[in-house]
Coordinates of C-alpha atoms and ligand atoms in Angstrom, one line a residue:
M74 CA 3.3 -29.8 -38.7
K75 CA 5.3 -29.5 -35.5
F76 CA 3.7 -30.1 -32.1
A77 CA 4.1 -31.9 -28.8
Y78 CA 1.3 -33.7 -27.0
S79 CA 1.3 -35.3 -23.6
M80 CA -1.3 -36.5 -21.1
P81 CA 0.1 -38.7 -18.3
T82 CA -3.1 -38.7 -16.1
R83 CA -5.1 -41.8 -15.8
V84 CA -8.8 -40.9 -15.9
V85 CA -11.5 -43.0 -14.3
A86 CA -15.1 -41.8 -14.8
G87 CA -18.6 -42.7 -13.8
E88 CA -21.0 -42.6 -10.9
G89 CA -19.5 -44.3 -7.9
C90 CA -16.1 -44.6 -9.6
L91 CA -14.0 -43.6 -6.6
V92 CA -15.2 -46.5 -4.5
E93 CA -15.6 -48.9 -7.4
S94 CA -12.1 -48.3 -8.6
A95 CA -10.5 -47.8 -5.2
A96 CA -7.9 -50.4 -6.1
A97 CA -6.2 -47.8 -8.4
L98 CA -5.5 -45.7 -5.4
K99 CA -3.5 -48.4 -3.7
E100 CA -0.3 -48.0 -5.6
M101 CA 0.0 -44.3 -4.5
G102 CA 1.2 -45.2 -1.0
K103 CA 0.1 -46.1 2.5
K104 CA -1.1 -42.7 3.7
A105 CA -2.9 -39.8 2.0
L106 CA -3.0 -36.1 2.7
I107 CA -6.6 -35.4 1.8
V108 CA -6.7 -31.7 0.7
T109 CA -10.1 -30.1 0.4
G110 CA -12.1 -26.9 1.1
R111 CA -14.0 -26.2 4.3
H112 CA -17.5 -27.4 3.5
S113 CA -18.5 -28.7 0.1
A114 CA -16.7 -32.1 0.1
R115 CA -18.6 -33.1 3.2
A116 CA -21.9 -32.1 1.8
N117 CA -21.6 -33.6 -1.7
G118 CA -20.5 -37.1 -0.8
S119 CA -17.0 -36.9 -2.2
L120 CA -15.2 -36.9 1.1
D121 CA -17.2 -39.9 2.3
D122 CA -16.4 -41.8 -0.9
A123 CA -12.7 -41.0 -0.5
L124 CA -12.7 -42.3 3.1
R125 CA -14.4 -45.5 2.0
A126 CA -11.9 -46.0 -0.8
L127 CA -9.0 -45.5 1.5
A128 CA -10.5 -47.8 4.1
L129 CA -11.0 -50.5 1.5
N130 CA -7.3 -50.4 0.7
G131 CA -6.2 -50.2 4.3
Q132 CA -4.7 -46.8 3.7
G133 CA -4.4 -44.1 6.3
Y134 CA -4.9 -40.3 5.9
V135 CA -4.5 -36.9 7.4
L136 CA -7.2 -34.4 6.6
F137 CA -6.3 -30.8 5.5
D138 CA -9.7 -29.1 5.0
K139 CA -8.7 -25.5 5.0
V140 CA -8.3 -24.6 1.4
M141 CA -9.9 -21.3 0.5
S142 CA -10.9 -20.1 -3.0
N143 CA -7.9 -18.6 -4.9
P144 CA -5.5 -20.4 -2.5
T145 CA -2.7 -18.5 -0.9
V146 CA 1.0 -19.4 -0.8
Q147 CA 0.7 -19.7 3.0
C148 CA -2.0 -22.3 2.6
A149 CA 0.3 -24.4 0.4
F150 CA 3.0 -24.2 3.0
E151 CA 0.6 -25.2 5.8
G152 CA -0.6 -28.2 3.9
A153 CA 3.0 -29.2 3.0
A154 CA 3.9 -29.0 6.7
A155 CA 0.9 -31.3 7.6
M156 CA 2.0 -33.7 4.9
R157 CA 5.6 -34.0 6.3
E158 CA 4.4 -34.1 9.9
G159 CA 1.9 -36.9 9.0
K160 CA 4.4 -38.7 6.9
C161 CA 1.9 -38.9 4.0
D162 CA 2.9 -40.6 0.7
F163 CA 0.5 -38.9 -1.6
V164 CA -2.0 -36.1 -2.0
L165 CA -5.7 -36.8 -2.5
A166 CA -7.1 -33.5 -3.6
I167 CA -10.9 -33.2 -3.5
G168 CA -12.8 -30.1 -4.6
G169 CA -12.8 -27.4 -7.2
G170 CA -9.7 -25.9 -8.8
S171 CA -8.7 -24.3 -5.5
P172 CA -8.1 -27.5 -3.4
M173 CA -6.7 -29.3 -6.5
D174 CA -4.2 -26.6 -7.2
A175 CA -3.3 -26.2 -3.5
G176 CA -2.8 -29.9 -3.2
K177 CA -0.4 -29.9 -6.2
A178 CA 1.8 -27.2 -4.6
M179 CA 1.8 -29.1 -1.3
A180 CA 3.0 -32.3 -3.2
L181 CA 6.0 -30.3 -4.5
L182 CA 6.9 -28.4 -1.4
A183 CA 6.7 -31.4 0.9
A184 CA 8.9 -33.5 -1.4
R185 CA 11.8 -31.0 -1.1
D186 CA 14.7 -31.7 1.3
E187 CA 15.7 -28.0 1.5
A188 CA 13.2 -25.5 2.8
V189 CA 11.6 -23.3 0.1
D190 CA 11.5 -19.6 0.7
P191 CA 7.9 -18.5 0.3
A192 CA 9.0 -15.6 -1.9
A193 CA 10.6 -18.2 -4.3
I194 CA 7.7 -20.6 -4.5
F195 CA 7.1 -19.7 -8.2
S196 CA 10.7 -19.7 -9.2
T197 CA 12.2 -22.7 -7.4
A198 CA 13.4 -25.5 -9.7
Y199 CA 11.5 -28.5 -8.2
T200 CA 12.9 -31.9 -8.9
A201 CA 10.4 -34.2 -7.1
A202 CA 6.8 -34.3 -6.1
Y203 CA 4.6 -36.7 -4.2
P204 CA 1.9 -38.4 -6.4
V205 CA -1.3 -36.4 -6.7
V206 CA -4.8 -37.9 -7.1
A207 CA -7.6 -35.5 -8.0
V208 CA -11.3 -35.7 -7.5
P209 CA -13.0 -32.6 -9.1
T210 CA -16.2 -31.4 -7.6
T211 CA -16.7 -28.5 -9.9
A212 CA -16.8 -28.9 -13.7
G213 CA -14.5 -26.1 -15.0
T214 CA -10.9 -25.8 -14.2
G215 CA -9.7 -29.2 -15.6
S216 CA -7.0 -29.0 -12.9
E217 CA -7.4 -32.8 -12.5
V218 CA -5.5 -33.2 -15.8
T219 CA -3.1 -30.3 -15.8
Q220 CA 0.4 -29.6 -14.6
Y221 CA -0.6 -26.2 -13.2
S222 CA -1.0 -25.0 -9.7
I223 CA -2.3 -21.5 -9.6
L224 CA -1.9 -19.6 -6.4
T225 CA -2.5 -16.0 -5.3
N226 CA 0.7 -14.1 -5.6
D227 CA 0.5 -11.1 -3.3
A228 CA 4.1 -10.0 -4.1
A229 CA 3.2 -9.5 -7.8
E230 CA -0.5 -8.7 -7.1
T231 CA -1.8 -11.4 -9.4
K232 CA -2.4 -15.1 -9.7
T233 CA 0.7 -17.0 -10.7
S234 CA 1.0 -20.6 -12.0
I235 CA 3.6 -23.2 -11.0
A236 CA 3.8 -25.2 -14.2
N237 CA 5.6 -28.5 -13.7
P238 CA 5.0 -31.9 -15.2
L239 CA 5.8 -33.5 -11.8
I240 CA 2.3 -32.3 -10.6
F241 CA 0.2 -33.8 -13.3
P242 CA -2.2 -35.9 -11.2
R243 CA -1.4 -39.6 -11.6
L244 CA -5.0 -40.4 -11.4
A245 CA -8.3 -38.5 -11.6
Y246 CA -11.8 -39.7 -10.6
L247 CA -14.7 -38.0 -12.4
D248 CA -18.0 -38.5 -10.7
P249 CA -20.8 -36.1 -11.8
R250 CA -22.9 -36.9 -8.7
Y251 CA -20.8 -34.6 -6.7
M252 CA -22.0 -31.6 -8.8
S253 CA -25.7 -32.2 -8.4
G254 CA -26.0 -29.6 -5.6
L255 CA -23.6 -27.0 -7.1
S256 CA -25.1 -23.5 -7.0
Q257 CA -26.2 -21.8 -10.2
T258 CA -23.5 -19.3 -9.9
V259 CA -20.6 -21.8 -9.5
T260 CA -22.1 -24.0 -12.2
V261 CA -22.2 -21.1 -14.7
N262 CA -18.8 -19.7 -13.7
T263 CA -17.0 -23.0 -13.9
A264 CA -18.6 -24.1 -17.2
I265 CA -17.5 -20.8 -18.7
D266 CA -13.9 -21.4 -17.4
A267 CA -14.0 -24.7 -19.3
L268 CA -15.3 -23.0 -22.4
S269 CA -12.6 -20.4 -22.1
H270 CA -9.9 -23.2 -21.9
A271 CA -11.2 -24.9 -25.0
V272 CA -11.6 -21.7 -27.0
E273 CA -8.2 -20.3 -25.9
G274 CA -6.6 -23.6 -26.7
M275 CA -7.9 -23.2 -30.3
L276 CA -6.5 -19.7 -30.4
S277 CA -3.1 -20.8 -29.1
V278 CA 0.1 -21.0 -31.3
R279 CA 0.6 -24.3 -29.6
A280 CA -2.7 -25.8 -30.8
S281 CA -2.4 -29.1 -32.7
A282 CA -4.8 -31.5 -34.5
I283 CA -5.0 -33.5 -31.2
S284 CA -5.7 -30.5 -28.9
D285 CA -8.2 -29.1 -31.5
G286 CA -10.1 -32.4 -31.6
M287 CA -10.5 -32.3 -27.8
A288 CA -11.3 -28.6 -27.8
R289 CA -14.1 -29.0 -30.4
Q290 CA -15.6 -32.0 -28.6
S291 CA -15.5 -30.0 -25.3
I292 CA -17.1 -26.9 -26.9
E293 CA -19.9 -29.0 -28.4
M294 CA -20.7 -30.7 -25.1
L295 CA -20.7 -27.3 -23.3
A296 CA -22.9 -25.7 -25.9
G297 CA -25.4 -28.4 -25.4
C298 CA -25.7 -27.6 -21.7
F299 CA -26.0 -23.8 -21.8
G300 CA -29.7 -23.7 -22.5
P301 CA -30.7 -26.0 -19.5
M302 CA -28.1 -24.2 -17.4
R303 CA -29.7 -20.9 -17.9
E304 CA -33.1 -22.4 -17.2
G305 CA -31.8 -24.2 -14.1
T306 CA -32.9 -27.5 -15.5
L307 CA -29.6 -29.4 -15.9
S308 CA -30.1 -33.2 -16.1
V309 CA -27.9 -35.9 -14.7
Q310 CA -26.6 -36.4 -18.3
N311 CA -25.9 -32.6 -18.6
R312 CA -23.9 -32.7 -15.4
A313 CA -21.8 -35.6 -16.8
D314 CA -21.3 -33.8 -20.1
L315 CA -20.1 -30.6 -18.3
L316 CA -17.6 -32.7 -16.3
C317 CA -16.3 -34.5 -19.3
A318 CA -16.1 -31.3 -21.3
S319 CA -14.2 -29.6 -18.5
T320 CA -11.6 -32.5 -18.3
L321 CA -11.2 -32.4 -22.1
A322 CA -10.6 -28.6 -21.9
G323 CA -8.0 -29.2 -19.2
M324 CA -6.2 -31.7 -21.5
V325 CA -6.3 -28.9 -24.1
I326 CA -4.6 -26.3 -22.0
A327 CA -2.2 -28.8 -20.5
N328 CA -0.8 -28.8 -24.1
T329 CA -1.6 -25.3 -25.5
G330 CA -1.4 -23.1 -22.4
T331 CA -4.0 -20.3 -21.9
T332 CA -3.9 -16.9 -23.6
A333 CA -4.7 -13.3 -23.1
V334 CA -8.2 -14.0 -21.6
H335 CA -6.7 -15.7 -18.6
A336 CA -3.9 -13.1 -18.4
M337 CA -6.4 -10.3 -18.1
G338 CA -8.8 -12.3 -16.0
Y339 CA -6.3 -12.7 -13.2
S340 CA -6.4 -9.0 -12.4
L341 CA -10.2 -9.1 -12.2
T342 CA -9.9 -11.8 -9.7
Y343 CA -7.0 -10.4 -7.7
Y344 CA -8.2 -6.8 -7.5
K345 CA -12.0 -7.1 -7.8
N346 CA -12.6 -10.5 -6.3
I347 CA -14.5 -11.6 -9.5
D348 CA -14.7 -15.5 -9.7
H349 CA -12.1 -17.0 -12.1
G350 CA -14.6 -18.4 -14.6
R351 CA -16.7 -15.3 -14.6
A352 CA -13.7 -13.1 -15.2
N353 CA -12.8 -15.1 -18.3
G354 CA -16.4 -15.0 -19.5
L355 CA -16.6 -11.2 -19.2
L356 CA -13.6 -10.9 -21.5
L357 CA -13.9 -13.9 -23.9
P358 CA -16.4 -12.4 -26.5
E359 CA -14.3 -9.2 -27.0
F360 CA -11.1 -11.2 -27.3
L361 CA -12.8 -13.4 -29.8
A362 CA -13.9 -10.3 -31.7
F363 CA -10.3 -9.0 -31.7
T364 CA -8.9 -12.3 -32.9
A365 CA -11.5 -12.6 -35.6
K366 CA -10.1 -9.4 -37.3
H367 CA -6.9 -11.3 -38.1
A368 CA -7.9 -15.0 -38.0
A369 CA -11.5 -15.1 -39.0
G370 CA -11.5 -18.7 -40.1
R371 CA -10.3 -20.0 -36.7
V372 CA -13.0 -18.0 -34.9
Q373 CA -15.6 -19.3 -37.3
N374 CA -14.5 -22.9 -36.5
I375 CA -15.2 -22.2 -32.8
L376 CA -18.6 -20.6 -33.4
A377 CA -19.6 -23.5 -35.7
C378 CA -18.9 -26.0 -32.8
M379 CA -21.5 -24.0 -30.9
G380 CA -24.0 -23.7 -33.7
L381 CA -23.6 -19.9 -33.6
A382 CA -23.4 -17.5 -36.6
D383 CA -21.1 -14.8 -35.3
V384 CA -19.3 -13.3 -32.3
A385 CA -22.4 -11.2 -31.5
D386 CA -24.4 -14.4 -30.9
F387 CA -21.6 -15.7 -28.8
A388 CA -21.6 -12.5 -26.7
A389 CA -25.4 -12.7 -26.3
L390 CA -25.1 -16.3 -25.1
L391 CA -22.5 -15.5 -22.5
G392 CA -24.2 -12.2 -21.5
G393 CA -27.4 -14.2 -20.8
L394 CA -25.5 -16.5 -18.5
L395 CA -23.4 -13.9 -16.7
G396 CA -26.1 -11.2 -16.1
K397 CA -25.2 -7.7 -15.1
R398 CA -21.6 -6.8 -15.8
E399 CA -19.1 -5.1 -13.4
T400 CA -17.9 -1.6 -14.5
L401 CA -14.3 -0.6 -14.0
T402 CA -12.6 2.9 -14.0
P403 CA -10.3 4.0 -16.8
E404 CA -7.4 3.8 -14.4
E405 CA -8.2 0.2 -13.5
L406 CA -8.6 -0.8 -17.1
S407 CA -5.1 0.7 -18.0
H408 CA -3.5 -1.0 -15.0
Y409 CA -4.9 -4.4 -15.9
A410 CA -3.9 -4.0 -19.6
E411 CA -0.4 -3.1 -18.6
K412 CA -0.1 -6.1 -16.3
A413 CA -1.6 -8.5 -18.8
S414 CA 0.8 -7.3 -21.5
K415 CA 3.7 -8.6 -19.4
A416 CA 2.1 -12.0 -18.7
G417 CA 3.8 -15.1 -20.1
N418 CA 0.6 -16.5 -21.7
I419 CA 0.3 -13.6 -24.1
G420 CA 3.0 -15.4 -26.0
N421 CA 0.6 -18.3 -26.6
C422 CA -1.8 -16.1 -28.6
L423 CA -2.3 -16.9 -32.3
V424 CA -3.0 -13.3 -32.8
R425 CA -0.7 -11.5 -30.4
P426 CA -2.4 -8.5 -28.8
E427 CA -0.4 -5.3 -28.0
K428 CA -1.0 -3.4 -24.8
D429 CA -3.5 -1.1 -26.6
D430 CA -5.4 -4.1 -28.0
L431 CA -5.7 -5.5 -24.4
L432 CA -6.9 -2.1 -23.2
A433 CA -9.5 -2.0 -26.1
V434 CA -10.8 -5.5 -25.1
L435 CA -11.0 -4.6 -21.4
K436 CA -12.7 -1.3 -22.2
A437 CA -15.3 -2.9 -24.5
A438 CA -16.0 -5.6 -21.9
L439 CA -16.0 -3.6 -18.7
G440 CA -15.6 0.1 -19.4
Ligands
NAP111 P1 -13.2 -23.2 -6.1 O1 -12.6 -22.0 -5.6 O2 -12.4 -24.5 -6.1 O3 -14.6 -23.5 -5.4 C1 -15.6 -22.5 -5.5 C2 -16.7 -22.7 -4.5 O4 -17.4 -23.8 -4.8 C3 -16.2 -23.0 -3.1 O5 -17.0 -22.2 -2.2 C4 -16.4 -24.5 -2.9 O6 -16.7 -24.8 -1.5 C5 -17.6 -24.7 -3.7 N1 -17.8 -26.1 -4.2 C6 -16.9 -26.9 -4.8 N2 -17.4 -28.0 -5.2 C7 -18.7 -28.0 -4.8 C8 -19.8 -28.9 -4.9 N3 -19.7 -30.1 -5.6 N4 -21.0 -28.5 -4.4 C9 -21.2 -27.3 -3.8 N5 -20.2 -26.4 -3.7 C10 -19.0 -26.7 -4.2 O7 -13.6 -22.9 -7.6 P2 -13.2 -23.4 -9.0 O8 -13.8 -22.5 -10.0 O9 -13.4 -24.8 -9.2 O10 -11.6 -23.2 -9.0 C11 -11.0 -21.9 -9.2 C12 -9.5 -22.0 -9.0 O11 -9.0 -22.9 -10.0 C13 -8.9 -20.7 -9.2 O12 -7.9 -20.5 -8.3 C14 -8.3 -20.8 -10.6 O13 -7.1 -19.9 -10.8 C15 -7.9 -22.3 -10.7 N6 -7.7 -22.8 -12.0 C16 -6.8 -23.8 -12.2 C17 -6.5 -24.4 -13.4 C18 -5.5 -25.4 -13.5 O14 -5.2 -25.9 -14.6 N7 -4.8 -25.8 -12.4 C19 -7.3 -24.0 -14.5 C20 -8.3 -23.0 -14.3 C21 -8.5 -22.5 -13.1 P3 -15.6 -25.3 -0.5 O15 -14.6 -24.3 -0.3 O16 -16.4 -25.6 0.8 O17 -15.0 -26.6 -1.1
FE112 FE1 -9.1 -21.2 -16.0

């Protein structure tokens, strides 16, 4: 037995928690940089709650509401400039993974005395960050409890992660009310991202009894929601379960990292504009089938958490949620396998795939 486990984020959960537990925000500083997307935070009530919480504490704010999906390096620099200009003390990131990840990068960039060369954003050795508070409004990425900021890396034609313990959010508020109006597509894609995190965590060489416990709980909660999700009949309790499962799965990957599924998925997002969670979901069944050839017991454990007999049932479940699949050319498949084979997270795989194995997974999923 040899493992490390850490989870420095304080989590406050429940309907109305942001305003009710506003006092917890107070110690973050006098002025927030609110980081969010263009529309949804205004519509789902999260931005109003954040403004009320800040007002209760007498805290000021600057609003940066320009984060796009799959945020760019440029967006992170723009937000960091706004943070410095506004003399903000902390980041309050509200939204899906995109605003939360962008906010974390801003917290690092703004805290540096020396300017960072945009080309070196992923390789700079950061030594400080402003505190980050996260309010997820999708249930999928778990970014509210991870040390990862994933940005579009045009130089390398992929998505790249800044992984740094400094950007673990200090505080996360989980309020499932914000997700009640989430579209069917975003609900499905983000839930599958969470499932992918929990499953990949169980297929990581860094898995431990602690991460497995959280992963199993997450997978069970997600499995209980897939039926109503497909029917479009998610209850308030289902929404709460999805959010909790997503945060648990984030705690898992904060400790285990992700694996080949995420490594391959980044090319689908970068080149084909396929949503992050969907990209993982398209690949996950075939990767599970590959892993089952060498670690059958581990895969059976995962399937048992979902009440499924075999990988074919798992594939059918995800297929029903994802609908018609994209088809890629042989050249695209080879290119993506080649890129994924060089990604750092391949090293996390319990059963480590070679380039040909990755190609076989990609072909079976999207050929
Ligand atoms: P997202 O890109 O943050 O948001 C997707 C869409 O959903 C946006 O159009 C957004 O609108 C909308 N939206 C968000 N909350 C909503 C709500 N409550 N109601 C209605 N619409 C809402 O998607 P995401 O899947 O959550 O995040 C994906 C990103 O997270 C990727 O960049 C991925 O690489 C990253 N990720 C990070 C980690 C990590 O550990 N850091 C893990 C996995 C994935 P607005 O733009 O108007 O807000
Ligand atoms: Fe993910």
